Amino acid sequence: MGTIVIQLLGGLGLFVFGMNLMSRGIEKVAGNKLRGILEAFTKNKFLGLIVGLFFTAVIQSSSAATVMVVGFVNSGLMTLGEACGVILGANIGTTVTAMLVAFRLSTVAPLFVFAGMFMLNFIRKPTIKKSGEIVLGFGLLFMGISTMSAAMGALKEIPAVIDLLGHFTNPLLGVLLGLLLTSFVQSSSVTVSILVVMASQGLVDLHICMFVILGCNIGACTSAMLASLGGTKNAKRAALIHLLFNIYGTVLMFVLLLLFGRQIEQIIYFFSGHGTDAGSLGRNIAMAHFLFKVFQVIVFYPFMNLIVRCTYKLVPGEDAAETGGNFKVQFISGKLPNPAVAILMAVQEMERMANMAIDNLNLAVNCLIDHDVEKSKQVLETERYIDYLDEQVSNYLVKINQNTLPIADANMIAAYFHVVSDIERIGDHAESIVEIIPQLYENGLTLSEDSARELEEMMKLINKILRESVEMFVTGETVHMQEISDIENTIDQMERSLQRTHILRLNEGKCSAQAGIYFSDVVSGLERVADHAINIAFSLIEARS
């Protein structure tokens, strides 16, 4: 008996490790693309449902999908209404693992293990190496299933085990068992796959397995609930949508199974195309898992708005902003969500920081032209805010970088650090400009009308290049790439032209020498701002090359 238990545990370990390795490998190879799909195509619930189904089927984990959705909602990238569809789709997509297990690919699993090992150890190309994790994980998953199946086959020869399982017929205990096991392993795919293996060995029947599956539905919500604990109220509501949907679905199916259990079994046999023999039970259970999820989605899809409103009753109120003195971050938080989601949150915070720096630069130049000492104090305060965001975002990027990331995302992290630095430097230039104002005021100096007009003309180009550069960084679209380069060249030429024109004014006595020095410094500083804009625009292109 001890040998069988060891074999069972070893097989389970291989199965879970293989599934996690495969899931992580897929996220590393294609996680950024999948994340982009998840973010872009969820603007209505039905489309979100399809995307959620596809996404979860690919990464083999509804827990990972719902945790990512919670992260999106937490950062404001997705509304609760949009999250609903993805969560429903994820519930169907999670049935794919059990379907694969039911196909019994154990005989070819060693080939996948060998191929994965070869890709990981003998091929240097990073994408191929990461793909090797997927192939290796797939093979280990089925070798784990084969090991567990052999151990469970031996259990059939032990009368005490058969007697114990034969008396396990209480529906409520079945639901409770499924809930506890899935909460422990944090994956309904694992629990249902174990049921598939047990059923294929004739250890359990379809009737009790259907109740265990219902418990798995609720236990699968554990990961999302834990992920939401440190998040916003909307993140908690998103996790509750997942929990409430599965609770309501479990209650409905529990009642239907008690009333129409035999009829439901016949429906499962019909759709699976297999009979009631032990060899077919595994596929029947996998089909039951799939049909239950589809039925629940069909029934509750029209009522998802009611479930959303219910979460507002359970989690009332709004969030208090996370602050640093008078300053606050809007999109990032102390607790790191799924790293793939965290990257999007960091980019949003960087976009906010960049817009703040651009507005502050404009205010600084206006204060200089208008000699507005009072408003210049606001520029200095905003610069302190930008420095605060610089520190917060940089620390957040360090945390992200300490995790396993998709290849494309890992290559981008260094670029993000440079972008944060460039944005902070733009803020520094605004501070340098307003520091000139007291010196002009104390010496009774003013900029000439021509100087002021030239600064305004230069600022039009500076604003254009900054706005388009930030947009290019955030969206990744390169349609304005040539235009941005042309603007930067124009600004370089303008800076040289303004310096020459300024010398002529000095020679003609139209501007004092001291005021002229300040004007020259401002023009040089604005030209360097354009350089920072170019760095921001082309940061991701260089990181991808």
XYZ file of C-alpha atoms in Angstrom:
545
model
C 0.000 0.000 0.000
C 2.878 2.358 0.843
C 4.395 1.857 -2.610
C 1.071 2.706 -4.254
C 0.734 5.927 -2.235
C 4.273 6.967 -3.165
C 3.506 6.225 -6.821
C 0.282 8.248 -6.626
C 2.017 11.237 -5.050
C 4.851 11.057 -7.574
C 2.400 10.913 -10.462
C 0.424 13.847 -9.049
C 3.642 15.814 -8.628
C 4.634 15.166 -12.249
C 1.160 16.110 -13.456
C 0.962 19.401 -11.532
C 4.572 20.316 -12.349
C 4.034 19.533 -16.027
C 0.848 21.583 -16.206
C 2.464 24.557 -14.461
C 5.591 24.290 -16.628
C 3.477 24.229 -19.770
C 1.373 27.178 -18.583
C 4.441 29.246 -17.656
C 6.090 28.386 -20.957
C 3.073 29.587 -22.913
C 3.031 32.830 -20.907
C 6.753 33.373 -21.574
C 6.461 32.737 -25.309
C 3.139 34.394 -26.046
C 2.002 35.972 -22.783
C 2.332 39.554 -24.009
C 0.327 38.786 -27.176
C -2.352 36.900 -25.234
C -2.508 39.727 -22.718
C -2.962 42.204 -25.564
C -5.814 40.126 -26.988
C -7.428 39.897 -23.572
C -7.181 43.659 -23.100
C -8.274 44.668 -26.615
C -11.174 42.337 -27.373
C -13.243 42.507 -24.208
C -15.340 45.613 -24.855
C -18.580 43.628 -24.725
C -19.486 40.608 -22.636
C -20.033 38.155 -25.501
C -16.733 38.925 -27.218
C -15.085 38.810 -23.802
C -16.604 35.355 -23.255
C -15.060 34.039 -26.489
C -11.671 35.592 -25.671
C -11.791 34.268 -22.095
C -12.557 30.766 -23.382
C -9.708 30.876 -25.915
C -7.242 32.447 -23.457
C -7.918 29.886 -20.709
C -7.846 26.962 -23.131
C -4.385 28.068 -24.276
C -2.789 28.708 -20.879
C -4.602 25.726 -19.308
C -5.665 27.605 -16.181
C -8.868 29.455 -15.350
C -7.186 30.547 -12.105
C -4.450 32.370 -14.066
C -7.034 33.938 -16.371
C -9.287 35.183 -13.570
C -6.320 36.430 -11.528
C -5.232 38.399 -14.606
C -8.760 39.798 -15.001
C -8.753 40.845 -11.350
C -5.464 42.643 -12.050
C -6.941 44.412 -15.091
C -9.930 45.577 -13.077
C -7.654 46.618 -10.211
C -5.663 48.873 -12.566
C -8.696 50.302 -14.328
C -7.869 48.636 -17.663
C -11.135 46.706 -17.618
C -14.570 47.488 -16.212
C -16.538 44.983 -14.166
C -18.973 44.581 -17.056
C -16.125 43.689 -19.422
C -14.634 41.330 -16.822
C -17.886 39.340 -16.636
C -17.601 37.930 -20.136
C -13.966 36.895 -19.686
C -14.753 35.159 -16.390
C -17.601 33.207 -17.996
C -15.400 32.188 -20.908
C -12.607 31.146 -18.541
C -15.012 28.768 -16.813
C -15.557 26.918 -20.092
C -11.918 27.086 -21.194
C -10.743 25.365 -18.022
C -12.416 22.113 -19.126
C -9.816 21.592 -21.864
C -7.236 20.008 -19.530
C -9.598 17.227 -18.441
C -10.531 16.655 -22.087
C -6.839 16.193 -22.964
C -6.335 13.803 -20.037
C -9.308 11.743 -21.205
C -7.600 11.160 -24.573
C -4.870 9.062 -22.903
C -1.778 10.338 -24.685
C 0.493 8.651 -22.160
C 2.101 6.347 -24.734
C 3.611 9.269 -26.658
C 4.405 11.384 -23.549
C 8.083 10.256 -23.390
C 8.599 11.618 -26.918
C 7.375 15.040 -25.791
C 9.653 14.888 -22.747
C 12.659 14.095 -24.962
C 11.774 16.810 -27.488
C 11.299 19.387 -24.720
C 14.572 18.431 -23.069
C 16.400 18.733 -26.410
C 14.915 22.183 -27.108
C 15.814 23.439 -23.631
C 19.384 22.156 -23.542
C 20.698 22.105 -27.104
C 19.048 25.060 -28.863
C 20.257 28.563 -28.019
C 17.466 30.637 -29.541
C 15.454 31.994 -26.544
C 12.038 31.528 -28.158
C 12.784 27.881 -28.978
C 14.108 27.267 -25.449
C 10.933 28.711 -23.919
C 8.832 26.657 -26.332
C 10.752 23.660 -25.046
C 9.195 24.306 -21.622
C 5.753 23.947 -23.209
C 6.641 20.668 -24.910
C 8.396 19.288 -21.819
C 5.493 20.323 -19.574
C 3.025 18.618 -21.921
C 5.000 15.396 -21.804
C 5.454 15.447 -18.015
C 1.740 16.105 -17.565
C 0.833 12.874 -19.352
C 3.644 10.889 -17.736
C 2.186 11.984 -14.409
C -1.241 10.790 -15.563
C 0.269 7.457 -16.626
C 1.955 7.034 -13.234
C -1.229 7.857 -11.335
C -3.258 5.564 -13.581
C -0.922 2.632 -12.894
C -1.110 3.247 -9.136
C -4.893 3.499 -9.210
C -5.038 0.306 -11.226
C -3.301 -1.395 -8.311
C -5.849 0.096 -5.894
C -8.561 -1.955 -7.613
C -6.965 -5.052 -6.121
C -7.391 -3.794 -2.539
C -10.889 -4.695 -1.226
C -10.820 -2.070 1.539
C -10.309 0.743 -1.009
C -13.104 -0.535 -3.243
C -15.409 -0.838 -0.228
C -14.590 2.713 0.943
C -15.164 4.272 -2.465
C -18.288 2.182 -2.941
C -19.819 3.762 0.162
C -18.890 7.280 -0.962
C -22.293 8.259 -2.362
C -23.348 11.326 -0.349
C -23.816 14.273 -2.796
C -23.032 16.931 -0.186
C -19.810 15.188 0.792
C -18.909 14.987 -2.899
C -19.340 18.763 -3.299
C -17.344 19.395 -0.112
C -14.534 17.069 -1.231
C -14.275 18.816 -4.600
C -14.256 22.228 -2.937
C -11.527 21.323 -0.433
C -9.259 19.522 -2.918
C -9.499 22.312 -5.494
C -8.952 25.025 -2.876
C -5.806 23.181 -1.787
C -4.285 22.646 -5.250
C -5.864 25.905 -6.584
C -6.823 24.263 -9.860
C -10.078 22.616 -10.833
C -8.242 21.132 -13.838
C -6.065 19.059 -11.485
C -8.980 17.776 -9.423
C -11.159 16.879 -12.410
C -8.198 15.242 -14.147
C -7.681 13.034 -11.086
C -11.367 12.081 -11.270
C -10.928 11.201 -14.947
C -8.026 8.867 -14.091
C -9.891 7.273 -11.183
C -12.987 6.723 -13.310
C -10.965 5.187 -16.142
C -9.742 2.600 -13.611
C -13.274 1.899 -12.417
C -12.690 3.303 -8.906
C -15.542 5.849 -8.975
C -18.769 6.217 -10.919
C -20.122 9.129 -12.913
C -22.896 9.951 -10.452
C -20.708 10.930 -7.477
C -18.075 12.503 -9.756
C -20.657 14.993 -11.014
C -21.122 16.304 -7.464
C -17.361 16.476 -6.892
C -17.097 18.544 -10.096
C -19.620 21.011 -8.656
C -17.409 21.461 -5.603
C -14.426 22.015 -7.898
C -16.256 24.970 -9.452
C -16.336 26.813 -6.133
C -12.835 25.765 -5.064
C -11.436 27.161 -8.329
C -12.322 30.671 -7.116
C -9.673 30.547 -4.375
C -6.829 32.010 -6.464
C -8.848 34.997 -7.657
C -10.185 35.694 -4.156
C -6.657 35.634 -2.718
C -5.356 37.854 -5.540
C -8.056 40.440 -4.825
C -7.306 40.785 -1.097
C -4.756 43.563 -1.530
C -6.538 45.157 -4.501
C -9.142 47.834 -5.038
C -12.816 47.391 -4.267
C -13.460 46.741 -7.967
C -10.813 44.004 -7.929
C -12.640 42.390 -4.996
C -15.909 42.717 -6.923
C -14.373 41.013 -9.976
C -13.277 38.073 -7.829
C -16.756 37.961 -6.287
C -18.337 37.786 -9.746
C -16.348 34.590 -10.323
C -17.315 33.217 -6.907
C -21.030 34.112 -7.135
C -21.339 32.729 -10.648
C -19.893 29.401 -9.537
C -21.940 29.275 -6.332
C -25.186 29.975 -8.193
C -24.215 27.475 -10.899
C -23.362 24.815 -8.326
C -26.651 25.258 -6.457
C -28.634 25.051 -9.701
C -26.826 21.945 -10.943
C -26.997 20.312 -7.498
C -30.781 20.575 -7.494
C -31.058 19.385 -11.104
C -28.817 16.384 -10.395
C -30.941 15.391 -7.396
C -34.127 15.646 -9.473
C -32.967 14.463 -12.898
C -29.668 12.674 -12.256
C -30.328 9.704 -14.549
C -31.543 11.891 -17.408
C -28.471 14.127 -17.112
C -26.217 11.063 -17.221
C -27.930 9.972 -20.453
C -27.293 13.426 -21.953
C -23.611 13.139 -21.022
C -23.368 9.668 -22.603
C -24.977 11.040 -25.760
C -22.564 13.984 -26.150
C -19.446 11.997 -25.213
C -20.373 9.197 -27.621
C -19.223 6.580 -25.110
C -20.972 3.991 -22.972
C -20.944 3.247 -19.257
C -17.979 0.864 -19.162
C -14.935 1.768 -17.042
C -12.826 2.539 -20.090
C -15.295 5.214 -21.201
C -16.027 6.776 -17.806
C -13.017 9.084 -17.960
C -14.254 10.748 -21.127
C -17.772 10.903 -19.728
C -16.521 12.827 -16.691
C -14.540 15.229 -18.878
C -17.671 15.794 -20.968
C -19.763 16.323 -17.806
C -17.311 19.008 -16.682
C -17.617 20.735 -20.072
C -21.421 20.474 -20.343
C -21.958 21.762 -16.786
C -19.882 24.857 -17.532
C -21.610 25.547 -20.853
C -25.052 25.125 -19.286
C -24.217 27.471 -16.425
C -22.942 30.139 -18.824
C -26.071 29.891 -20.979
C -28.337 30.184 -17.936
C -26.543 33.015 -16.126
C -25.237 35.072 -19.047
C -28.440 37.204 -19.229
C -28.228 37.893 -15.484
C -24.602 38.991 -15.199
C -25.574 42.635 -14.649
C -27.581 41.510 -11.613
C -24.560 39.614 -10.294
C -22.415 42.735 -10.771
C -24.941 44.807 -8.801
C -24.907 42.137 -6.111
C -21.128 42.580 -5.726
C -21.668 46.295 -5.054
C -23.936 45.313 -2.160
C -21.345 42.909 -0.793
C -18.430 45.360 -1.322
C -19.890 48.861 -0.859
C -18.100 52.199 -1.107
C -15.138 53.522 -3.059
C -11.383 53.217 -2.612
C -9.238 55.639 -0.691
C -6.284 56.694 -2.837
C -2.829 55.354 -2.006
C -0.742 58.401 -1.204
C 2.744 59.605 -0.421
C 2.120 62.773 1.614
C 0.049 64.904 -0.767
C 1.028 62.668 -3.679
C -0.541 59.424 -4.877
C -0.115 56.687 -7.424
C -3.189 55.891 -9.469
C -2.557 52.635 -11.310
C 0.148 50.799 -9.377
C -0.037 49.525 -5.810
C 2.235 48.084 -3.162
C 1.124 44.527 -3.847
C 2.250 43.140 -7.211
C -0.478 41.346 -9.225
C 0.213 38.926 -12.050
C 3.483 40.255 -13.594
C 1.943 40.445 -17.057
C -0.840 42.661 -15.691
C 1.620 44.649 -13.585
C 3.471 45.739 -16.741
C 0.326 47.304 -18.164
C -0.312 49.064 -14.863
C 3.242 50.438 -14.859
C 2.847 51.728 -18.426
C -0.371 53.496 -17.435
C 1.368 55.161 -14.505
C 4.238 56.190 -16.792
C 1.748 57.706 -19.242
C 0.164 59.673 -16.402
C 3.606 60.806 -15.229
C 4.548 61.871 -18.783
C 1.380 63.930 -19.259
C 2.017 65.583 -15.917
C 5.577 66.479 -16.983
C 4.372 67.884 -20.335
C 1.730 70.076 -18.690
C 4.274 71.243 -16.127
C 6.761 72.200 -18.855
C 4.091 74.309 -20.569
C 3.211 76.007 -17.293
C 6.892 76.731 -16.620
C 7.401 78.440 -20.008
C 4.197 80.466 -19.566
C 5.376 81.561 -16.113
C 8.692 82.664 -17.613
C 7.032 84.666 -20.383
C 4.475 86.239 -18.014
C 6.882 86.666 -15.060
C 4.345 84.845 -12.882
C 6.173 84.098 -9.620
C 3.117 82.649 -7.859
C 2.329 80.037 -10.494
C 6.001 79.079 -10.651
C 5.551 77.656 -7.126
C 2.980 75.255 -8.594
C 5.581 74.094 -11.132
C 8.024 73.263 -8.326
C 5.353 71.363 -6.385
C 4.403 69.344 -9.477
C 8.082 68.563 -10.060
C 8.220 67.075 -6.553
C 5.160 64.992 -7.517
C 6.951 63.771 -10.670
C 10.012 62.820 -8.584
C 7.714 60.853 -6.270
C 6.198 58.974 -9.241
C 9.681 58.353 -10.636
C 10.636 56.579 -7.406
C 7.368 54.645 -7.152
C 7.362 53.424 -10.766
C 11.064 52.508 -10.667
C 10.541 50.435 -7.505
C 7.521 48.797 -9.117
C 9.545 47.870 -12.206
C 12.201 46.312 -9.958
C 9.505 44.126 -8.375
C 8.199 43.082 -11.794
C 11.705 42.253 -12.977
C 12.170 39.846 -10.071
C 9.450 37.584 -11.526
C 9.399 35.173 -14.444
C 8.235 37.157 -17.474
C 7.327 36.510 -21.108
C 10.421 36.950 -23.288
C 9.123 40.122 -24.962
C 8.232 41.703 -21.616
C 11.594 40.852 -20.072
C 13.321 42.627 -22.958
C 11.168 45.708 -22.375
C 11.863 46.220 -18.669
C 15.219 47.930 -19.220
C 13.552 50.216 -21.762
C 10.858 51.130 -19.214
C 13.530 52.203 -16.727
C 15.015 54.520 -19.359
C 11.588 55.941 -20.216
C 10.903 56.771 -16.557
C 14.280 58.495 -16.386
C 13.560 60.520 -19.551
C 10.188 61.644 -18.199
C 11.793 62.702 -14.924
C 14.414 64.699 -16.850
C 11.651 66.549 -18.715
C 10.296 67.509 -15.298
C 13.744 68.750 -14.302
C 13.835 71.075 -17.315
C 10.544 72.661 -16.187
C 12.100 73.269 -12.778
C 15.210 74.831 -14.363
C 13.036 77.230 -16.346
C 11.084 78.576 -13.353
C 14.291 78.970 -11.353
C 15.225 81.702 -13.845
C 12.168 83.808 -12.950
C 13.368 85.077 -9.525
C 16.747 86.000 -11.035
C 15.055 88.020 -13.796
C 12.759 89.646 -11.239
C 15.578 90.570 -8.829
C 17.614 92.186 -11.606
C 14.672 93.978 -13.203
C 15.094 92.023 -16.432
C 12.492 90.851 -18.952
C 12.560 88.799 -22.110
C 12.000 90.796 -25.281
C 8.746 90.353 -27.206
C 10.658 88.602 -29.988
C 12.198 86.160 -27.491
C 8.799 85.373 -25.971
C 7.263 84.828 -29.409
C 10.111 82.521 -30.427
C 9.727 80.454 -27.261
C 6.000 80.069 -27.943
C 6.732 78.897 -31.499
C 9.294 76.404 -30.240
C 6.888 75.106 -27.594
C 4.330 74.241 -30.302
C 6.818 71.788 -31.796
C 7.929 70.560 -28.358
C 4.322 69.784 -27.409
C 3.722 67.966 -30.683
C 6.781 65.739 -30.391
C 6.119 64.997 -26.708
C 2.467 64.046 -27.202
C 3.163 61.840 -30.229
C 6.183 60.216 -28.560
C 4.184 59.277 -25.466
C 1.390 57.928 -27.665
C 3.891 55.840 -29.638
C 5.349 54.446 -26.395
C 1.972 53.579 -24.872
C 0.306 52.081 -27.969
C 3.386 50.584 -29.629
C 2.124 51.894 -32.977
C 4.824 53.296 -35.259
C 2.685 55.242 -37.765
C 4.108 58.581 -36.552
C 7.705 57.353 -36.366
C 8.966 59.344 -39.371
C 6.961 62.415 -38.367
C 8.511 62.361 -34.879
C 12.015 62.128 -36.384
C 11.255 65.031 -38.725
C 9.960 67.194 -35.855
C 13.091 66.477 -33.826
C 15.282 67.544 -36.770
C 13.207 70.712 -37.142
C 13.647 71.501 -33.435
C 17.431 71.028 -33.748
C 17.496 73.446 -36.659
C 15.222 75.880 -34.806
C 17.486 75.819 -31.752
C 20.504 76.746 -33.885
C 18.513 79.407 -35.721
C 17.187 80.966 -32.498
C 20.693 81.103 -31.025
C 21.933 82.956 -34.134
C 18.941 85.322 -34.128
C 19.461 85.960 -30.454
C 23.105 87.006 -31.042
C 21.909 89.488 -33.665
C 19.475 90.995 -31.121
C 22.297 91.322 -28.628
C 24.460 93.072 -31.210
C 21.622 95.477 -32.044
C 20.993 96.209 -28.341
C 17.423 94.834 -28.425
C 18.110 92.470 -25.510
C 20.339 92.716 -22.452
C 23.298 90.362 -22.224
C 22.148 88.829 -18.906
C 18.585 88.196 -20.111
C 20.074 86.786 -23.301
C 22.018 84.181 -21.336
C 18.799 82.970 -19.714
C 17.021 82.840 -23.081
C 19.870 80.807 -24.578
C 19.749 78.356 -21.650
C 15.977 77.876 -22.049
C 16.236 77.234 -25.798
C 19.046 74.695 -25.241
C 16.995 73.034 -22.509
C 13.947 72.703 -24.776
C 16.096 71.121 -27.480
C 17.205 68.526 -24.926
C 13.547 67.929 -24.037
C 13.021 66.950 -27.693
C 15.908 64.478 -27.336
C 14.161 62.912 -24.346
C 10.969 62.695 -26.420
C 12.842 60.787 -29.138
C 14.212 58.406 -26.489
C 10.669 57.737 -25.232
C 9.249 57.209 -28.723
C 11.924 54.780 -29.875
C 12.578 52.997 -26.554
C 10.466 49.908 -27.306
C 11.627 49.648 -30.920
C 15.236 49.489 -29.767
C 14.325 46.952 -27.052
C 12.679 44.673 -29.631
C 15.602 44.808 -32.042
